[in-house]
Every structure is written in structure tokens, then in C-alpha cells.
GROMACS .gro file of C-alpha atoms in nm:
model
  384
    1MET     CA    1  16.337  -1.290 -13.122
    2PRO     CA    2  16.490  -1.549 -13.342
    3LEU     CA    3  16.486  -1.551 -13.712
    4PRO     CA    4  16.381  -1.897 -13.721
    5LEU     CA    5  16.061  -1.782 -13.567
    6TYR     CA    6  15.983  -1.518 -13.812
    7LEU     CA    7  16.005  -1.753 -14.108
    8LEU     CA    8  15.765  -2.008 -13.934
    9ALA     CA    9  15.532  -1.694 -13.916
   10VAL     CA   10  15.535  -1.671 -14.258
   11ALA     CA   11  15.414  -2.039 -14.309
   12VAL     CA   12  15.170  -1.979 -14.062
   13PHE     CA   13  15.049  -1.677 -14.278
   14ALA     CA   14  14.961  -1.877 -14.570
   15MET     CA   15  14.785  -2.133 -14.381
   16GLY     CA   16  14.610  -1.914 -14.191
   17THR     CA   17  14.483  -1.707 -14.476
   18SER     CA   18  14.346  -2.085 -14.580
   19GLU     CA   19  14.176  -2.154 -14.248
   20PHE     CA   20  14.004  -1.799 -14.220
   21MET     CA   21  13.932  -1.722 -14.628
   22LEU     CA   22  13.606  -1.909 -14.639
   23ALA     CA   23  13.448  -1.657 -14.436
   24GLY     CA   24  13.413  -1.448 -14.743
   25LEU     CA   25  13.412  -1.730 -14.982
   26VAL     CA   26  13.088  -1.936 -14.829
   27SER     CA   27  12.822  -1.801 -15.025
   28ASP     CA   28  13.006  -1.806 -15.391
   29ILE     CA   29  13.129  -2.138 -15.316
   30ALA     CA   30  12.789  -2.275 -15.219
   31SER     CA   31  12.608  -2.123 -15.568
   32ASP     CA   32  12.897  -2.228 -15.774
   33LEU     CA   33  12.852  -2.627 -15.648
   34GLY     CA   34  12.497  -2.618 -15.590
   35VAL     CA   35  12.491  -2.641 -15.185
   36THR     CA   36  12.319  -2.451 -14.933
   37VAL     CA   37  12.530  -2.175 -14.752
   38GLY     CA   38  12.495  -2.404 -14.409
   39THR     CA   39  12.643  -2.670 -14.642
   40ALA     CA   40  12.914  -2.462 -14.750
   41GLY     CA   41  12.996  -2.358 -14.437
   42THR     CA   42  13.091  -2.704 -14.299
   43LEU     CA   43  13.433  -2.679 -14.526
   44THR     CA   44  13.552  -2.473 -14.221
   45SER     CA   45  13.432  -2.796 -14.005
   46ALA     CA   46  13.616  -3.019 -14.230
   47PHE     CA   47  13.932  -2.816 -14.201
   48ALA     CA   48  13.884  -2.788 -13.787
   49VAL     CA   49  13.816  -3.196 -13.785
   50GLY     CA   50  14.126  -3.248 -14.001
   51MET     CA   51  14.339  -3.046 -13.761
   52VAL     CA   52  14.203  -3.220 -13.423
   53VAL     CA   53  14.274  -3.561 -13.584
   54GLY     CA   54  14.589  -3.451 -13.770
   55ALA     CA   55  14.755  -3.275 -13.489
   56PRO     CA   56  14.859  -3.538 -13.238
   57LEU     CA   57  14.854  -3.819 -13.469
   58VAL     CA   58  15.120  -3.658 -13.696
   59ALA     CA   59  15.329  -3.522 -13.404
   60ALA     CA   60  15.358  -3.832 -13.284
   61LEU     CA   61  15.489  -4.000 -13.627
   62ALA     CA   62  15.736  -3.684 -13.676
   63ARG     CA   63  15.864  -3.638 -13.321
   64ASP     CA   64  16.179  -3.896 -13.454
   65ARG     CA   65  16.216  -3.688 -13.756
   66PRO     CA   66  16.408  -3.328 -13.782
   67PRO     CA   67  16.165  -3.047 -13.748
   68ARG     CA   68  16.291  -2.899 -14.119
   69SER     CA   69  16.205  -3.196 -14.293
   70GLY     CA   70  15.875  -3.251 -14.154
   71LEU     CA   71  15.762  -2.885 -14.153
   72LEU     CA   72  15.891  -2.870 -14.527
   73GLY     CA   73  15.681  -3.183 -14.623
   74PHE     CA   74  15.342  -3.021 -14.445
   75VAL     CA   75  15.392  -2.695 -14.607
   76LEU     CA   76  15.411  -2.896 -14.985
   77ALA     CA   77  15.138  -3.121 -14.867
   78PHE     CA   78  14.936  -2.811 -14.798
   79ALA     CA   79  14.991  -2.660 -15.125
   80ALA     CA   80  14.898  -2.991 -15.341
   81ALA     CA   81  14.568  -2.972 -15.126
   82HIS     CA   82  14.462  -2.647 -15.264
   83ALA     CA   83  14.546  -2.694 -15.641
   84VAL     CA   84  14.314  -2.995 -15.609
   85GLY     CA   85  14.067  -2.802 -15.473
   86ALA     CA   86  14.109  -2.533 -15.717
   87LEU     CA   87  14.055  -2.782 -15.977
   88THR     CA   88  13.737  -2.954 -15.885
   89THR     CA   89  13.392  -2.914 -15.933
   90SER     CA   90  13.252  -3.166 -15.670
   91PHE     CA   91  13.181  -3.033 -15.324
   92ALA     CA   92  13.264  -3.374 -15.193
   93VAL     CA   93  13.613  -3.372 -15.320
   94LEU     CA   94  13.666  -2.996 -15.194
   95PHE     CA   95  13.536  -3.131 -14.864
   96ALA     CA   96  13.788  -3.396 -14.871
   97THR     CA   97  14.119  -3.162 -14.952
   98ARG     CA   98  14.011  -2.957 -14.679
   99GLY     CA   99  14.037  -3.235 -14.445
  100VAL     CA  100  14.377  -3.326 -14.626
  101ALA     CA  101  14.503  -2.955 -14.578
  102ALA     CA  102  14.430  -2.951 -14.221
  103VAL     CA  103  14.618  -3.282 -14.137
  104ALA     CA  104  14.916  -3.096 -14.345
  105ASN     CA  105  14.817  -2.785 -14.147
  106ALA     CA  106  14.803  -2.975 -13.816
  107GLY     CA  107  15.140  -3.130 -13.855
  108PHE     CA  108  15.311  -2.804 -13.928
  109LEU     CA  109  15.155  -2.604 -13.634
  110ALA     CA  110  15.222  -2.879 -13.380
  111VAL     CA  111  15.565  -2.931 -13.472
  112ALA     CA  112  15.577  -2.522 -13.512
  113LEU     CA  113  15.457  -2.460 -13.197
  114THR     CA  114  15.670  -2.690 -12.999
  115ALA     CA  115  16.010  -2.540 -13.193
  116ALA     CA  116  15.885  -2.167 -13.143
  117ALA     CA  117  15.877  -2.248 -12.759
  118SER     CA  118  16.213  -2.420 -12.760
  119LEU     CA  119  16.384  -2.148 -12.932
  120VAL     CA  120  16.344  -1.877 -12.620
  121PRO     CA  121  16.386  -1.911 -12.276
  122PRO     CA  122  16.093  -2.011 -12.074
  123ASP     CA  123  15.994  -1.668 -11.937
  124ARG     CA  124  15.937  -1.577 -12.281
  125LYS     CA  125  15.748  -1.840 -12.412
  126ALA     CA  126  15.405  -1.630 -12.470
  127ARG     CA  127  15.638  -1.382 -12.663
  128ALA     CA  128  15.751  -1.606 -12.909
  129LEU     CA  129  15.408  -1.806 -12.972
  130ALA     CA  130  15.284  -1.429 -13.028
  131VAL     CA  131  15.504  -1.390 -13.306
  132LEU     CA  132  15.442  -1.741 -13.461
  133LEU     CA  133  15.081  -1.655 -13.425
  134SER     CA  134  15.082  -1.323 -13.588
  135GLY     CA  135  15.122  -1.504 -13.910
  136THR     CA  136  14.749  -1.586 -13.841
  137THR     CA  137  14.631  -1.263 -13.781
  138VAL     CA  138  14.854  -1.097 -14.038
  139ALA     CA  139  14.629  -1.347 -14.251
  140THR     CA  140  14.293  -1.184 -14.157
  141VAL     CA  141  14.455  -0.831 -14.218
  142ALA     CA  142  14.615  -0.913 -14.560
  143GLY     CA  143  14.573  -1.241 -14.671
  144VAL     CA  144  14.201  -1.324 -14.623
  145PRO     CA  145  14.068  -0.960 -14.743
  146GLY     CA  146  14.301  -0.994 -15.022
  147GLY     CA  147  14.155  -1.347 -15.090
  148SER     CA  148  13.812  -1.198 -15.065
  149VAL     CA  149  13.872  -0.929 -15.278
  150LEU     CA  150  14.060  -1.177 -15.543
  151GLY     CA  151  13.714  -1.406 -15.512
  152THR     CA  152  13.504  -1.171 -15.588
  153SER     CA  153  13.695  -1.038 -15.889
  154LEU     CA  154  13.812  -1.400 -16.039
  155GLY     CA  155  13.607  -1.640 -15.842
  156TRP     CA  156  13.679  -1.851 -15.508
  157ARG     CA  157  13.908  -2.106 -15.716
  158ALA     CA  158  14.174  -1.802 -15.756
  159THR     CA  159  14.198  -1.753 -15.389
  160PHE     CA  160  14.267  -2.139 -15.388
  161TRP     CA  161  14.547  -2.096 -15.628
  162ALA     CA  162  14.671  -1.772 -15.447
  163VAL     CA  163  14.709  -1.980 -15.147
  164ALA     CA  164  14.881  -2.279 -15.302
  165ALA     CA  165  15.131  -2.017 -15.458
  166LEU     CA  166  15.189  -1.856 -15.095
  167CYS     CA  167  15.353  -2.181 -14.992
  168LEU     CA  168  15.649  -2.180 -15.208
  169PRO     CA  169  15.812  -1.902 -15.049
  170ALA     CA  170  15.708  -2.029 -14.708
  171ALA     CA  171  15.882  -2.351 -14.808
  172LEU     CA  172  16.214  -2.170 -14.905
  173GLY     CA  173  16.212  -1.977 -14.616
  174ILE     CA  174  16.193  -2.307 -14.411
  175LEU     CA  175  16.510  -2.463 -14.621
  176LYS     CA  176  16.689  -2.139 -14.558
  177GLY     CA  177  16.591  -2.027 -14.206
  178ILE     CA  178  16.537  -2.362 -14.023
  179PRO     CA  179  16.879  -2.560 -13.909
  180VAL     CA  180  16.866  -2.947 -14.006
  181GLY     CA  181  16.904  -3.095 -13.671
  182ARG     CA  182  16.717  -2.849 -13.496
  183GLY     CA  183  16.534  -2.994 -13.199
  184ASN     CA  184  16.715  -3.310 -13.222
  185ASP     CA  185  16.994  -3.285 -12.995
  186ALA     CA  186  16.799  -3.362 -12.668
  187ALA     CA  187  16.610  -3.655 -12.850
  188THR     CA  188  16.784  -3.904 -12.574
  189ALA     CA  189  16.663  -3.701 -12.316
  190ARG     CA  190  16.294  -3.669 -12.390
  191PRO     CA  191  16.056  -3.879 -12.267
  192PRO     CA  192  15.865  -4.169 -12.406
  193LEU     CA  193  15.579  -4.118 -12.637
  194THR     CA  194  15.320  -4.285 -12.370
  195VAL     CA  195  15.451  -4.062 -12.079
  196GLU     CA  196  15.375  -3.756 -12.308
  197LEU     CA  197  15.018  -3.887 -12.374
  198ALA     CA  198  14.958  -3.962 -11.994
  199GLN     CA  199  14.974  -3.579 -11.997
  200LEU     CA  200  14.624  -3.581 -12.121
  201ALA     CA  201  14.523  -3.739 -11.805
  202ARG     CA  202  14.548  -3.426 -11.570
  203PRO     CA  203  14.242  -3.252 -11.528
  204ARG     CA  204  14.435  -2.893 -11.507
  205LEU     CA  205  14.571  -2.944 -11.857
  206LEU     CA  206  14.206  -3.036 -11.980
  207LEU     CA  207  14.053  -2.782 -11.871
  208VAL     CA  208  14.305  -2.514 -12.000
  209MET     CA  209  14.239  -2.697 -12.356
  210LEU     CA  210  13.852  -2.703 -12.289
  211LEU     CA  211  13.890  -2.291 -12.232
  212GLY     CA  212  14.082  -2.253 -12.531
  213ALA     CA  213  13.818  -2.483 -12.752
  214LEU     CA  214  13.531  -2.277 -12.606
  215VAL     CA  215  13.689  -1.943 -12.692
  216ASN     CA  216  13.783  -2.032 -13.034
  217ALA     CA  217  13.460  -2.218 -13.153
  218ALA     CA  218  13.300  -1.855 -13.038
  219THR     CA  219  13.548  -1.690 -13.253
  220PHE     CA  220  13.506  -1.928 -13.561
  221GLY     CA  221  13.091  -1.989 -13.509
  222GLY     CA  222  13.091  -1.598 -13.532
  223LEU     CA  223  13.356  -1.530 -13.825
  224THR     CA  224  13.252  -1.801 -14.047
  225PHE     CA  225  12.888  -1.663 -14.103
  226LEU     CA  226  12.983  -1.290 -14.107
  227ALA     CA  227  12.960  -1.234 -14.462
  228PRO     CA  228  12.572  -1.261 -14.447
  229VAL     CA  229  12.541  -1.029 -14.176
  230VAL     CA  230  12.754  -0.755 -14.359
  231THR     CA  231  12.584  -0.790 -14.683
  232GLY     CA  232  12.232  -0.855 -14.530
  233THR     CA  233  12.173  -0.724 -14.216
  234ALA     CA  234  12.405  -0.413 -14.232
  235GLY     CA  235  12.309  -0.366 -14.599
  236LEU     CA  236  12.668  -0.293 -14.732
  237GLY     CA  237  12.843  -0.428 -15.078
  238GLU     CA  238  13.027  -0.754 -15.087
  239TRP     CA  239  13.343  -0.547 -15.090
  240TRP     CA  240  13.265  -0.431 -14.729
  241VAL     CA  241  13.296  -0.827 -14.607
  242SER     CA  242  13.666  -0.786 -14.718
  243VAL     CA  243  13.665  -0.465 -14.489
  244ALA     CA  244  13.514  -0.621 -14.203
  245LEU     CA  245  13.756  -0.920 -14.257
  246MET     CA  246  14.053  -0.692 -14.250
  247LEU     CA  247  13.933  -0.511 -13.903
  248PHE     CA  248  13.870  -0.840 -13.759
  249GLY     CA  249  14.231  -0.929 -13.823
  250ALA     CA  250  14.404  -0.603 -13.730
  251GLY     CA  251  14.215  -0.612 -13.425
  252GLY     CA  252  14.351  -0.983 -13.389
  253PHE     CA  253  14.704  -0.846 -13.449
  254ALA     CA  254  14.662  -0.605 -13.173
  255GLY     CA  255  14.517  -0.853 -12.956
  256VAL     CA  256  14.772  -1.120 -12.965
  257THR     CA  257  15.061  -0.862 -12.953
  258VAL     CA  258  14.927  -0.716 -12.645
  259ALA     CA  259  14.851  -1.071 -12.491
  260GLY     CA  260  15.230  -1.178 -12.591
  261ARG     CA  261  15.359  -0.912 -12.342
  262LEU     CA  262  15.111  -0.976 -12.077
  263SER     CA  263  15.052  -1.348 -12.067
  264ASP     CA  264  15.357  -1.494 -11.980
  265ARG     CA  265  15.314  -1.310 -11.603
  266ARG     CA  266  14.980  -1.217 -11.578
  267PRO     CA  267  14.739  -1.459 -11.781
  268ALA     CA  268  14.458  -1.423 -11.500
  269GLU     CA  269  14.443  -1.084 -11.570
  270VAL     CA  270  14.386  -1.099 -11.938
  271LEU     CA  271  14.108  -1.377 -11.891
  272ALA     CA  272  13.955  -1.179 -11.597
  273VAL     CA  273  13.954  -0.854 -11.809
  274GLY     CA  274  13.918  -0.992 -12.170
  275GLY     CA  275  13.650  -1.274 -12.118
  276PRO     CA  276  13.391  -1.077 -11.975
  277LEU     CA  277  13.449  -0.808 -12.243
  278LEU     CA  278  13.417  -1.075 -12.506
  279LEU     CA  279  13.105  -1.181 -12.378
  280LEU     CA  280  12.944  -0.849 -12.400
  281GLY     CA  281  13.080  -0.787 -12.764
  282TRP     CA  282  12.901  -1.090 -12.939
  283PRO     CA  283  12.538  -1.011 -12.862
  284ALA     CA  284  12.629  -0.600 -12.879
  285LEU     CA  285  12.727  -0.719 -13.234
  286ALA     CA  286  12.427  -0.875 -13.313
  287LEU     CA  287  12.194  -0.598 -13.172
  288LEU     CA  288  12.386  -0.362 -13.347
  289ALA     CA  289  12.445  -0.522 -13.672
  290ASP     CA  290  12.209  -0.304 -13.884
  291ARG     CA  291  12.447  -0.011 -13.809
  292PRO     CA  292  12.714  -0.024 -14.024
  293VAL     CA  293  12.949   0.179 -13.844
  294ALA     CA  294  12.878   0.014 -13.508
  295LEU     CA  295  12.908  -0.310 -13.678
  296LEU     CA  296  13.262  -0.273 -13.796
  297VAL     CA  297  13.411  -0.109 -13.506
  298LEU     CA  298  13.276  -0.433 -13.329
  299VAL     CA  299  13.410  -0.640 -13.536
  300GLY     CA  300  13.771  -0.508 -13.498
  301VAL     CA  301  13.703  -0.490 -13.100
  302GLN     CA  302  13.600  -0.878 -13.111
  303GLY     CA  303  13.921  -1.002 -13.310
  304ALA     CA  304  14.142  -0.814 -13.063
  305LEU     CA  305  13.993  -0.991 -12.789
  306SER     CA  306  13.942  -1.320 -12.952
  307PHE     CA  307  14.286  -1.336 -13.048
  308ALA     CA  308  14.418  -1.152 -12.730
  309LEU     CA  309  14.233  -1.503 -12.530
  310GLY     CA  310  14.306  -1.738 -12.765
  311ALA     CA  311  14.667  -1.682 -12.787
  312THR     CA  312  14.704  -1.664 -12.381
  313LEU     CA  313  14.528  -1.988 -12.362
  314ILE     CA  314  14.758  -2.147 -12.607
  315ALA     CA  315  15.041  -2.021 -12.403
  316ARG     CA  316  14.900  -2.205 -12.096
  317VAL     CA  317  14.821  -2.517 -12.279
  318LEU     CA  318  15.216  -2.539 -12.331
  319HIS     CA  319  15.289  -2.448 -11.984
  320GLU     CA  320  15.085  -2.708 -11.831
  321ALA     CA  321  15.175  -2.966 -12.084
  322ALA     CA  322  15.560  -2.900 -12.016
  323GLY     CA  323  15.605  -3.274 -11.946
  324ALA     CA  324  15.532  -3.358 -12.312
  325PRO     CA  325  15.770  -3.136 -12.505
  326THR     CA  326  15.731  -3.314 -12.849
  327MET     CA  327  15.349  -3.347 -12.803
  328ALA     CA  328  15.231  -3.013 -12.653
  329GLY     CA  329  15.194  -2.820 -12.948
  330SER     CA  330  14.954  -3.097 -13.097
  331TYR     CA  331  14.738  -3.076 -12.779
  332ALA     CA  332  14.699  -2.682 -12.817
  333THR     CA  333  14.643  -2.739 -13.196
  334ALA     CA  334  14.388  -3.005 -13.116
  335ALA     CA  335  14.185  -2.793 -12.844
  336LEU     CA  336  14.183  -2.472 -13.079
  337ASN     CA  337  14.072  -2.695 -13.365
  338ILE     CA  338  13.794  -2.862 -13.156
  339GLY     CA  339  13.649  -2.548 -13.083
  340ALA     CA  340  13.699  -2.458 -13.454
  341ALA     CA  341  13.510  -2.770 -13.572
  342ALA     CA  342  13.203  -2.710 -13.321
  343GLY     CA  343  13.179  -2.333 -13.373
  344PRO     CA  344  13.047  -2.341 -13.725
  345VAL     CA  345  12.811  -2.646 -13.662
  346ILE     CA  346  12.704  -2.480 -13.359
  347ALA     CA  347  12.655  -2.145 -13.543
  348ALA     CA  348  12.485  -2.299 -13.844
  349THR     CA  349  12.200  -2.454 -13.649
  350THR     CA  350  12.087  -2.106 -13.556
  351LEU     CA  351  12.051  -1.984 -13.946
  352GLY     CA  352  11.703  -2.144 -13.963
  353THR     CA  353  11.566  -1.999 -13.616
  354ARG     CA  354  11.406  -1.656 -13.578
  355ALA     CA  355  11.756  -1.492 -13.530
  356GLY     CA  356  11.836  -1.571 -13.883
  357ALA     CA  357  12.185  -1.446 -13.991
  358LEU     CA  358  12.229  -1.292 -13.647
  359GLY     CA  359  12.206  -1.666 -13.501
  360PRO     CA  360  12.571  -1.737 -13.516
  361LEU     CA  361  12.657  -1.422 -13.323
  362TRP     CA  362  12.438  -1.522 -13.027
  363ALA     CA  363  12.567  -1.834 -13.031
  364SER     CA  364  12.902  -1.743 -12.993
  365GLY     CA  365  12.815  -1.516 -12.695
  366LEU     CA  366  12.634  -1.813 -12.524
  367LEU     CA  367  13.027  -2.013 -12.608
  368VAL     CA  368  13.206  -1.753 -12.414
  369ALA     CA  369  12.997  -1.756 -12.136
  370VAL     CA  370  13.022  -2.125 -12.082
  371ALA     CA  371  13.404  -2.045 -12.107
  372LEU     CA  372  13.384  -1.807 -11.847
  373LEU     CA  373  13.187  -2.027 -11.604
  374VAL     CA  374  13.461  -2.280 -11.655
  375ALA     CA  375  13.762  -2.063 -11.581
  376PRO     CA  376  13.741  -2.008 -11.230
  377LEU     CA  377  13.805  -2.386 -11.233
  378VAL     CA  378  14.136  -2.328 -11.391
  379ALA     CA  379  14.282  -2.064 -11.123
  380LEU     CA  380  14.525  -1.897 -11.353
  381PRO     CA  381  14.889  -1.753 -11.176
  382ARG     CA  382  14.824  -1.417 -11.126
  383GLY     CA  383  15.074  -1.135 -11.186
  384ALA     CA  384  15.309  -0.985 -10.917
   0.00000   0.00000   0.00000
């Protein structure tokens, strides 16, 4: 894999840390800013909505710019948003900074996904995306638990400062590793923006995007409210939230690595095997949440399955949107973050039911069930 791909993954690590870190900080933010846990959980949705809106918009605006300058600008804007978030005492301002950071993240990821796919031959596209997305899974293994530990020790604001600081070496990596003109040589051969946008009228592309949204909704719905399950239902201390997040991330890293090697040629098999297992895993997690060992094992398994399916579906979106070379990354980003926005909102509605803290886990299972009902309509290609 080309070196620039790994440098892009460093930036994705910083942004992934921010996107997932609220799973360990929701309770502290709610207490500090005087809002409910459910309200604090909407910060995840604010981030996701910003990415949904920002991905296609910013990708369209940046399509005539050199990828390096665009990627650098997005990283610096992302860092600035976190600095403001760390300083504010207003939940409304914090909410707004999450939206700004999300737009910057969306622009970066939309450009990076397209750039990553263009760096390798078509039959290695999924592997390239797995390398890029490994930044997110490493964030859940190291960055997010580290942020949770930092937040527990020094307060949630310290975690926001740490994310801002992480963006600086990522920016340096972009400057050093991404050539100035990369991606512009074929500018005259690319289709007009209207032609790329017209790809969204293709039912097959929309169905694959819907699958990605549903799987990601399940992932974020369960993960955002995992901390109360660990400390409440399982009766573990706050430090175990970091352990659970680390296990989820380690599973995610394993899942995206395996999927990267399989999903280029056998996407249907990945979905056929992983989908039902993911469906069983969420209710199993709810039923066994009062048993700490079982809870932690299942968290790791769900991380592996969630990221394996998610990475496979991202690759399929890019395959289906091949007629939109500069916008395909934004379509994948928007689809995943529609799910990331909807998941916590759906999960939060279950907190006031008899299921209590376990409600989000049941909601995640329901979302995966809907995805499996949609999947036969897509008919992904099978391996030889």
C-alpha cells in the first residue's frame, strides 16, 4: 500500500477519536453542563448530521481544488473547532462546535476516500479503504479509551484539547506525504457535477447506502450509551468503560482487516455470515450485560462484526458510484453518518422505557434486522 495512504489514516485516527470519544464522556459532559444524559448523547447526532450535510456539499466545492490543500484545510478547521469546544461552558456552543467539526471531518473523509481508492488498482480498492479506516479502529483501540482515561483523570475538556493537538502531526503528514497535484491530472476527463449527482438516482446505489446507514446506526446507537451499561448493569467501575471501548476497537480493527481482504471478491459472503451474527450479538449483549466477562467478550465481537460489515458496505458504495469519481467518497460518508445521526436518537428514545440502559442494545438489534431484510434486494456479487 502507498505511504500517503497511511498518512491519511493518521488524520482519520484523530478524527475517529473525536467521533467515538463521546461514548466515554457523555455522563461527565451532562453533569458539567447541566443537561440530561440523553441530551448530551445528541452531541453524537450533531456530529453525524454535520457529516451528512457536509460530505456532499464540501466535496462538490472542493472538487476543483488540489486534494492536499483541501485535506490540510479540513484538518486545521477540525482542530480549531475542538479548541473552542474545550473552552466553552455552554452546551449550545459545544453542540455547534460538533457540527463545525463534523463538516470539516466530512470534507476530509469524502476527499480521502476518493483519493485512497485512486491510489491503488480497482481490485485492491477494499484493501486500501481498510488501511484508511484502520485509523478509525485504532482510534477506538487507543485514542478513545485513552481519551476516556484522560477525561476521567482531568475532565472531558482535556480530551478535546488532546484531539486538537493530534491534528497537528496529521497536518504535517499531509504536507509531507500528499503531492501537490495528486488527483488533478485527470480533471479534464472527469464527468460534470450534474452527471455525478445523477448517480444518486440509481436504486442499487441507494440500497447499498441504506444498508450502510442501518448498520452504522446500530453501531452508534449501542456504542454511544455503552458507558451506563458498563457502570450500571454490569456494576463495573468507570475505568472499565475504557476497557470496553478498547475491546470494541480491537475487535473493529480485526474486523476491518479481515473484511479488507475478503470484500473485494466476496462481499456477499461477508454480509451473509457477518449479518446474522451481528443481529444475534446485540440482544445477546443486552441479555448478558449483568455478567461482566460475557459483556466484555461480546463488546469485542460486536466491534469486529460492525466494522467488518461497515467496511464492506463502504467499498460497495464506492464500486456502485464509480460513475461519480469525485463525489463517491461523499456518498459513502453521508450514508454512514445518516446512520450515525439516527442511531443515537433512536437509542435515546428507549432509555425511558422498561428496558432502561439496555434499551439502546435492543434498538441496535432491531436496526440490524431491518438491514438484513433489505440486503436481499441488493444481490452483492459472490466470490468464485
